[in-house]
Amino acid sequence: MVSNDIKITNESIYAKFNNRLNTPVSNYAYNNYTANKIYYYNDEKKSKNKKIKRNLIIGTVGFTLASATIFALGNKGFKIDKLKSTTKTLWEKIRNASVNLTNLKDDAWDRFATFLHEKTPLKFVKNTGDKFSDWYRSNVYKSLEKSFKKAQEDIINAKGGEQIKPQIIEYKTLFENLDKNIRKAATDSRISSKETLLKGKKGKLNNLISNISSPIGDNNIIGAVKNSANLIKIPENADEKLKNAIEHYNKLQQDMLIPKLRDINYGCAPTDIITVGIPVAAFGVAMANADNKEERNSLLLNLGIPLLPTLVMPIIGTVFPILNGMTAIITGLAVGQVASQTAKIIDKKINNNSENKA
């Protein structure tokens, strides 16, 4: 009897739930006590997005630092008389490898763009790249014009300089000859070809390692440079002023003009744009996957703005030749930090004003 009362009471309780919720008790329990399944699904999706963001950010930073390191190490002068002997020390091999990796990448892209232009309808790839290269040439020409003309005048105005004047080539002619002949040498004997990379008698792998650590890019164009450069021999009786003027003029060619034209004619302009575009695109995807506005602002202020100047330094270096190599990387990092801190101050000021108005 007691048992029946309890049963009736329990049924009454369930009936109340059924009537109040307008749904069977079983459905009510399922909806409430299995809600964690929906939460788990959202958590899994969020975790996946977090991994994507992390990988994109790591990739962006890694790609940027690797590019910056190669750019910094690869920025070295073109020493005409010392090319074949610059593979003795480990440091020289590392620097040669950095130059070669840059030139190999550029030349491989140039060959690919040329193939697309000649064999497919995608002619715009090479045409666009050529426009970037022409823009680089124009920047380099203008950025060095004043320095070259002054260097030539300093030679002529120094004691004994009048005798050397006939040897001096006008800057425009010098630039055009070097540019044309380096381009011909670079395309006639491709640095990225098997013939160049694997030449030697040590076996394919050993030949490749040996060639990558030697100045194959520079040696590839050495004949063109020797025939086109305007390197002046210092007279034995030259005084200190004339000697310094000639050394400076020769240094401008070997440390500034020739390396710039070498890189341009191997195809650095379009690959520089691509090098900037890849991490920027990856960072953009990471920003798009941010959970909220605060996370997007944090990514932009702490990572995006500081890295951007470092990425674009190779391009800026065509306008300001002093911003090359390690100087460019240090400058890029410094500018990035200043820009980041400035943006943070502005962002904080805006947020404070918004809170005060609210």
Tab-separated table of C-alpha atoms in Angstrom:
chain	number	residue	atom	x	y	z
A	1	MET	CA	0.000	0.000	0.000
A	2	VAL	CA	2.773	2.364	0.883
A	3	SER	CA	4.546	1.350	-2.258
A	4	ASN	CA	1.537	2.249	-4.378
A	5	ASP	CA	1.298	5.667	-2.753
A	6	ILE	CA	4.855	6.374	-3.608
A	7	LYS	CA	4.302	5.247	-7.174
A	8	ILE	CA	1.274	7.471	-7.533
A	9	THR	CA	3.198	10.376	-6.087
A	10	ASN	CA	6.099	9.851	-8.509
A	11	GLU	CA	3.770	9.673	-11.488
A	12	SER	CA	2.137	12.874	-10.371
A	13	ILE	CA	5.514	14.563	-10.200
A	14	TYR	CA	6.494	13.418	-13.720
A	15	ALA	CA	3.078	14.501	-14.989
A	16	LYS	CA	3.657	17.989	-13.676
A	17	PHE	CA	6.991	18.157	-15.487
A	18	ASN	CA	5.433	16.855	-18.674
A	19	ASN	CA	2.588	19.338	-18.548
A	20	ARG	CA	4.801	22.301	-17.628
A	21	LEU	CA	7.438	21.697	-20.246
A	22	ASN	CA	5.122	20.399	-22.943
A	23	THR	CA	7.733	17.773	-23.714
A	24	PRO	CA	8.412	14.192	-22.572
A	25	VAL	CA	10.645	13.859	-19.532
A	26	SER	CA	13.152	11.834	-21.546
A	27	ASN	CA	13.588	14.718	-24.006
A	28	TYR	CA	13.903	17.202	-21.164
A	29	ALA	CA	16.672	15.182	-19.541
A	30	TYR	CA	18.511	14.698	-22.850
A	31	ASN	CA	18.420	18.373	-23.717
A	32	ASN	CA	19.737	19.416	-20.307
A	33	TYR	CA	22.265	16.749	-19.423
A	34	THR	CA	23.817	16.285	-22.851
A	35	ALA	CA	24.342	19.971	-23.494
A	36	ASN	CA	28.025	19.428	-22.861
A	37	LYS	CA	28.170	17.634	-26.227
A	38	ILE	CA	27.392	20.868	-28.045
A	39	TYR	CA	29.901	22.709	-25.867
A	40	TYR	CA	32.547	20.109	-26.710
A	41	TYR	CA	31.954	20.593	-30.435
A	42	ASN	CA	32.449	24.362	-30.123
A	43	ASP	CA	35.558	23.791	-28.034
A	44	GLU	CA	37.023	21.504	-30.707
A	45	LYS	CA	36.399	24.095	-33.401
A	46	LYS	CA	37.924	26.796	-31.252
A	47	SER	CA	40.950	24.595	-30.596
A	48	LYS	CA	41.372	24.010	-34.326
A	49	ASN	CA	41.264	27.762	-35.028
A	50	LYS	CA	43.780	28.306	-32.278
A	51	LYS	CA	46.175	25.834	-33.916
A	52	ILE	CA	45.710	27.527	-37.285
A	53	LYS	CA	46.484	30.937	-35.772
A	54	ARG	CA	49.502	29.583	-33.908
A	55	ASN	CA	50.920	27.923	-37.030
A	56	LEU	CA	50.318	31.027	-39.142
A	57	ILE	CA	51.978	33.266	-36.576
A	58	ILE	CA	54.960	30.925	-36.135
A	59	GLY	CA	55.256	30.648	-39.912
A	60	THR	CA	55.062	34.416	-40.358
A	61	VAL	CA	57.741	35.113	-37.752
A	62	GLY	CA	59.970	32.266	-38.976
A	63	PHE	CA	59.666	33.259	-42.635
A	64	THR	CA	60.365	36.904	-41.826
A	65	LEU	CA	63.400	36.165	-39.658
A	66	ALA	CA	64.824	33.701	-42.200
A	67	SER	CA	64.380	36.205	-45.040
A	68	ALA	CA	65.888	39.001	-42.950
A	69	THR	CA	68.884	36.854	-41.974
A	70	ILE	CA	69.613	35.813	-45.559
A	71	PHE	CA	69.216	39.423	-46.693
A	72	ALA	CA	71.578	40.680	-43.973
A	73	LEU	CA	74.260	38.037	-44.574
A	74	GLY	CA	73.930	38.173	-48.343
A	75	ASN	CA	74.603	41.880	-48.626
A	76	LYS	CA	78.301	41.955	-49.480
A	77	GLY	CA	80.432	43.747	-51.982
A	78	PHE	CA	81.469	42.439	-55.377
A	79	LYS	CA	85.253	42.090	-55.100
A	80	ILE	CA	86.449	41.536	-58.652
A	81	ASP	CA	90.004	40.469	-57.762
A	82	LYS	CA	89.048	38.206	-54.842
A	83	LEU	CA	86.025	36.225	-55.997
A	84	LYS	CA	87.691	32.848	-56.441
A	85	SER	CA	89.543	33.091	-53.124
A	86	THR	CA	86.575	33.965	-50.919
A	87	THR	CA	85.755	30.411	-49.836
A	88	LYS	CA	88.482	29.810	-47.240
A	89	THR	CA	86.763	30.634	-43.955
A	90	LEU	CA	83.448	29.382	-42.610
A	91	TRP	CA	82.134	32.944	-42.401
A	92	GLU	CA	82.924	33.564	-46.072
A	93	LYS	CA	81.194	30.306	-47.025
A	94	ILE	CA	78.094	31.308	-45.053
A	95	ARG	CA	77.973	34.697	-46.749
A	96	ASN	CA	78.488	33.145	-50.180
A	97	ALA	CA	75.670	30.685	-49.471
A	98	SER	CA	73.383	33.558	-48.432
A	99	VAL	CA	74.088	35.438	-51.670
A	100	ASN	CA	73.620	32.267	-53.710
A	101	LEU	CA	70.339	31.296	-52.035
A	102	THR	CA	68.960	34.734	-52.835
A	103	ASN	CA	70.190	34.668	-56.438
A	104	LEU	CA	69.050	31.051	-56.943
A	105	LYS	CA	65.559	31.879	-55.721
A	106	ASP	CA	65.411	34.946	-57.939
A	107	ASP	CA	66.784	33.189	-61.015
A	108	ALA	CA	64.469	30.184	-60.591
A	109	TRP	CA	61.484	32.521	-60.453
A	110	ASP	CA	62.739	34.441	-63.485
A	111	ARG	CA	63.046	31.195	-65.455
A	112	PHE	CA	59.547	30.147	-64.382
A	113	ALA	CA	58.090	33.538	-65.357
A	114	THR	CA	59.877	33.355	-68.714
A	115	PHE	CA	58.438	29.874	-69.304
A	116	LEU	CA	54.926	31.139	-68.533
A	117	HIS	CA	55.442	34.061	-70.898
A	118	GLU	CA	56.700	31.915	-73.787
A	119	LYS	CA	54.597	28.754	-73.373
A	120	THR	CA	51.325	29.813	-71.731
A	121	PRO	CA	48.769	32.642	-71.872
A	122	LEU	CA	49.976	33.840	-68.441
A	123	LYS	CA	52.245	36.487	-69.902
A	124	PHE	CA	51.236	38.987	-67.229
A	125	VAL	CA	53.417	37.182	-64.639
A	126	LYS	CA	56.675	38.095	-66.380
A	127	ASN	CA	55.353	41.453	-67.596
A	128	THR	CA	54.466	42.439	-64.040
A	129	GLY	CA	57.818	41.205	-62.751
A	130	ASP	CA	59.649	43.181	-65.433
A	131	LYS	CA	57.816	46.336	-64.361
A	132	PHE	CA	58.938	45.795	-60.771
A	133	SER	CA	62.509	45.246	-62.004
A	134	ASP	CA	62.400	48.463	-64.033
A	135	TRP	CA	61.144	50.279	-60.935
A	136	TYR	CA	64.047	48.865	-58.924
A	137	ARG	CA	66.520	49.965	-61.622
A	138	SER	CA	65.084	53.455	-61.616
A	139	ASN	CA	65.330	53.653	-57.815
A	140	VAL	CA	68.922	52.438	-57.772
A	141	TYR	CA	69.934	54.770	-60.607
A	142	LYS	CA	68.497	57.838	-58.878
A	143	SER	CA	69.698	56.865	-55.403
A	144	LEU	CA	73.349	56.537	-56.516
A	145	GLU	CA	73.496	59.248	-59.193
A	146	LYS	CA	74.516	62.086	-56.879
A	147	SER	CA	77.165	59.991	-55.100
A	148	PHE	CA	78.736	58.835	-58.386
A	149	LYS	CA	78.856	62.273	-59.946
A	150	LYS	CA	80.451	63.732	-56.819
A	151	ALA	CA	82.978	60.890	-56.674
A	152	GLN	CA	83.938	61.509	-60.299
A	153	GLU	CA	84.282	65.257	-59.671
A	154	ASP	CA	86.465	64.591	-56.621
A	155	ILE	CA	88.853	62.573	-58.774
A	156	ILE	CA	89.011	65.218	-61.487
A	157	ASN	CA	89.483	68.070	-58.981
A	158	ALA	CA	92.261	66.315	-57.078
A	159	LYS	CA	95.908	66.945	-57.947
A	160	GLY	CA	96.717	64.790	-60.993
A	161	GLY	CA	93.024	64.109	-61.590
A	162	GLU	CA	92.974	65.789	-64.994
A	163	GLN	CA	95.210	63.035	-66.334
A	164	ILE	CA	92.707	60.423	-65.135
A	165	LYS	CA	89.642	62.256	-66.474
A	166	PRO	CA	89.690	60.482	-69.889
A	167	GLN	CA	89.357	57.140	-68.078
A	168	ILE	CA	86.154	58.137	-66.299
A	169	ILE	CA	82.896	56.905	-67.858
A	170	GLU	CA	79.767	59.048	-67.542
A	171	TYR	CA	77.499	57.645	-64.827
A	172	LYS	CA	74.522	57.018	-67.120
A	173	THR	CA	76.659	55.114	-69.632
A	174	LEU	CA	78.363	53.149	-66.850
A	175	PHE	CA	75.021	52.172	-65.336
A	176	GLU	CA	73.470	51.134	-68.652
A	177	ASN	CA	76.477	49.080	-69.753
A	178	LEU	CA	76.722	47.219	-66.459
A	179	ASP	CA	72.988	46.611	-66.375
A	180	LYS	CA	72.817	45.280	-69.939
A	181	ASN	CA	75.892	43.056	-69.743
A	182	ILE	CA	75.095	41.616	-66.303
A	183	ARG	CA	71.589	40.767	-67.503
A	184	LYS	CA	72.970	38.997	-70.573
A	185	ALA	CA	75.472	37.002	-68.506
A	186	ALA	CA	72.807	36.058	-65.943
A	187	THR	CA	70.411	34.731	-68.583
A	188	ASP	CA	73.022	33.127	-70.854
A	189	SER	CA	74.392	31.004	-68.020
A	190	ARG	CA	71.663	30.454	-65.437
A	191	ILE	CA	72.871	30.161	-61.861
A	192	SER	CA	69.953	27.828	-61.070
A	193	SER	CA	70.800	25.383	-63.873
A	194	LYS	CA	72.155	21.887	-63.147
A	195	GLU	CA	75.272	22.732	-65.149
A	196	THR	CA	76.108	25.556	-62.736
A	197	LEU	CA	75.068	23.917	-59.474
A	198	LEU	CA	76.534	20.461	-60.067
A	199	LYS	CA	79.719	21.268	-61.955
A	200	GLY	CA	82.892	19.724	-60.551
A	201	LYS	CA	84.510	16.315	-60.027
A	202	LYS	CA	83.535	15.491	-56.423
A	203	GLY	CA	80.177	13.833	-57.036
A	204	LYS	CA	76.809	15.552	-57.360
A	205	LEU	CA	76.141	16.178	-53.651
A	206	ASN	CA	79.667	17.340	-52.838
A	207	ASN	CA	79.718	19.504	-55.947
A	208	LEU	CA	76.423	21.103	-54.922
A	209	ILE	CA	77.650	21.854	-51.377
A	210	SER	CA	80.952	23.196	-52.684
A	211	ASN	CA	79.282	25.398	-55.313
A	212	ILE	CA	76.652	26.788	-52.938
A	213	SER	CA	79.369	27.907	-50.523
A	214	SER	CA	81.448	29.528	-53.278
A	215	PRO	CA	80.621	32.781	-55.126
A	216	ILE	CA	78.984	31.078	-58.135
A	217	GLY	CA	76.545	33.956	-58.621
A	218	ASP	CA	79.338	36.500	-58.800
A	219	ASN	CA	81.651	34.281	-60.833
A	220	ASN	CA	78.817	33.770	-63.286
A	221	ILE	CA	78.851	37.465	-64.214
A	222	ILE	CA	82.515	38.283	-63.560
A	223	GLY	CA	83.365	38.637	-67.254
A	224	ALA	CA	80.504	41.070	-67.868
A	225	VAL	CA	81.510	43.150	-64.853
A	226	LYS	CA	85.176	43.342	-65.821
A	227	ASN	CA	84.238	44.517	-69.309
A	228	SER	CA	81.746	47.137	-68.101
A	229	ALA	CA	82.956	48.484	-64.752
A	230	ASN	CA	84.966	51.676	-64.497
A	231	LEU	CA	87.475	50.646	-61.851
A	232	ILE	CA	90.427	53.028	-61.964
A	233	LYS	CA	93.949	52.019	-61.055
A	234	ILE	CA	95.625	54.322	-58.555
A	235	PRO	CA	98.761	55.971	-60.021
A	236	GLU	CA	101.980	55.253	-58.144
A	237	ASN	CA	102.657	58.953	-57.565
A	238	ALA	CA	99.083	59.815	-56.467
A	239	ASP	CA	98.773	62.009	-53.381
A	240	GLU	CA	96.468	61.084	-50.484
A	241	LYS	CA	93.491	63.094	-51.770
A	242	LEU	CA	93.550	61.516	-55.246
A	243	LYS	CA	94.140	58.067	-53.801
A	244	ASN	CA	91.143	58.392	-51.450
A	245	ALA	CA	88.937	59.743	-54.245
A	246	ILE	CA	89.737	56.823	-56.560
A	247	GLU	CA	89.284	54.259	-53.762
A	248	HIS	CA	85.901	55.754	-52.916
A	249	TYR	CA	84.804	55.703	-56.561
A	250	ASN	CA	85.853	52.062	-56.988
A	251	LYS	CA	84.178	51.149	-53.698
A	252	LEU	CA	80.890	52.716	-54.830
A	253	GLN	CA	80.903	50.424	-57.839
A	254	GLN	CA	81.901	47.240	-56.035
A	255	ASP	CA	79.896	47.699	-52.815
A	256	MET	CA	76.798	49.452	-54.142
A	257	LEU	CA	76.143	49.550	-57.874
A	258	ILE	CA	77.344	46.140	-59.081
A	259	PRO	CA	75.693	44.086	-56.269
A	260	LYS	CA	72.413	45.949	-56.812
A	261	LEU	CA	72.444	45.329	-60.568
A	262	ARG	CA	73.461	41.713	-60.007
A	263	ASP	CA	70.438	41.116	-57.764
A	264	ILE	CA	68.037	43.012	-60.035
A	265	ASN	CA	69.127	41.085	-63.104
A	266	TYR	CA	68.887	37.745	-61.343
A	267	GLY	CA	65.270	38.733	-60.665
A	268	CYS	CA	65.088	40.023	-57.090
A	269	ALA	CA	62.300	42.588	-57.653
A	270	PRO	CA	59.318	40.230	-58.163
A	271	THR	CA	60.564	37.786	-55.505
A	272	ASP	CA	60.957	40.647	-53.011
A	273	ILE	CA	57.286	41.486	-53.549
A	274	ILE	CA	56.355	37.812	-53.113
A	275	THR	CA	58.535	37.586	-49.987
A	276	VAL	CA	56.616	40.475	-48.470
A	277	GLY	CA	53.246	39.165	-49.668
A	278	ILE	CA	53.474	35.633	-48.205
A	279	PRO	CA	53.880	36.560	-44.506
A	280	VAL	CA	51.484	39.500	-44.824
A	281	ALA	CA	48.828	37.178	-46.265
A	282	ALA	CA	49.464	34.573	-43.546
A	283	PHE	CA	49.250	37.232	-40.863
A	284	GLY	CA	46.002	38.492	-42.407
A	285	VAL	CA	44.483	35.013	-42.108
A	286	ALA	CA	45.612	34.823	-38.465
A	287	MET	CA	43.949	38.190	-37.844
A	288	ALA	CA	40.759	36.996	-39.517
A	289	ASN	CA	40.702	33.963	-37.192
A	290	ALA	CA	41.090	36.081	-34.050
A	291	ASP	CA	38.337	35.475	-31.490
A	292	ASN	CA	37.618	39.129	-30.787
A	293	LYS	CA	38.660	42.715	-31.371
A	294	GLU	CA	41.082	42.685	-28.426
A	295	GLU	CA	42.980	39.709	-29.856
A	296	ARG	CA	43.159	41.328	-33.308
A	297	ASN	CA	44.524	44.544	-31.811
A	298	SER	CA	47.073	42.583	-29.800
A	299	LEU	CA	48.296	40.697	-32.888
A	300	LEU	CA	48.518	43.879	-34.923
A	301	LEU	CA	50.304	45.975	-32.289
A	302	ASN	CA	52.663	43.312	-30.942
A	303	LEU	CA	53.494	41.414	-34.120
A	304	GLY	CA	52.164	42.951	-37.335
A	305	ILE	CA	53.452	46.501	-37.003
A	306	PRO	CA	56.903	45.536	-35.587
A	307	LEU	CA	57.569	43.014	-38.394
A	308	LEU	CA	56.391	45.071	-41.370
A	309	PRO	CA	59.416	47.441	-41.598
A	310	THR	CA	61.772	44.431	-41.505
A	311	LEU	CA	59.886	42.816	-44.380
A	312	VAL	CA	60.021	45.839	-46.666
A	313	MET	CA	63.678	46.766	-46.038
A	314	PRO	CA	64.937	45.091	-49.261
A	315	ILE	CA	62.544	47.312	-51.212
A	316	ILE	CA	63.440	50.452	-49.238
A	317	GLY	CA	67.117	49.628	-49.838
A	318	THR	CA	66.698	50.337	-53.558
A	319	VAL	CA	65.790	53.941	-52.690
A	320	PHE	CA	68.221	54.379	-49.777
A	321	PRO	CA	71.315	52.234	-50.481
A	322	ILE	CA	72.630	52.758	-46.958
A	323	LEU	CA	69.715	50.678	-45.679
A	324	ASN	CA	71.121	47.301	-46.652
A	325	GLY	CA	72.471	44.257	-44.887
A	326	MET	CA	72.655	44.283	-41.087
A	327	THR	CA	72.020	48.036	-41.037
A	328	ALA	CA	68.676	47.447	-42.745
A	329	ILE	CA	67.602	44.737	-40.297
A	330	ILE	CA	68.527	46.800	-37.226
A	331	THR	CA	66.797	49.838	-38.703
A	332	GLY	CA	63.719	47.793	-39.584
A	333	LEU	CA	63.418	46.350	-36.086
A	334	ALA	CA	63.936	49.770	-34.487
A	335	VAL	CA	61.360	51.461	-36.728
A	336	GLY	CA	58.939	48.608	-36.065
A	337	GLN	CA	59.261	48.968	-32.303
A	338	VAL	CA	58.799	52.746	-32.438
A	339	ALA	CA	55.741	52.350	-34.679
A	340	SER	CA	54.315	49.635	-32.415
A	341	GLN	CA	54.736	51.655	-29.223
A	342	THR	CA	53.267	54.748	-30.887
A	343	ALA	CA	50.259	52.746	-32.092
A	344	LYS	CA	49.757	51.325	-28.591
A	345	ILE	CA	49.753	54.800	-27.046
A	346	ILE	CA	47.242	56.041	-29.627
A	347	ASP	CA	45.053	52.955	-29.155
A	348	LYS	CA	45.098	53.380	-25.367
A	349	LYS	CA	44.215	57.053	-25.698
A	350	ILE	CA	41.260	56.282	-27.967
A	351	ASN	CA	39.993	53.561	-25.611
A	352	ASN	CA	40.253	55.851	-22.590
A	353	ASN	CA	38.325	58.610	-24.391
A	354	SER	CA	35.620	56.120	-25.384
A	355	GLU	CA	35.273	54.899	-21.775
A	356	ASN	CA	35.074	58.451	-20.423
A	357	LYS	CA	32.312	59.354	-22.915
A	358	ALA	CA	30.383	56.205	-21.957
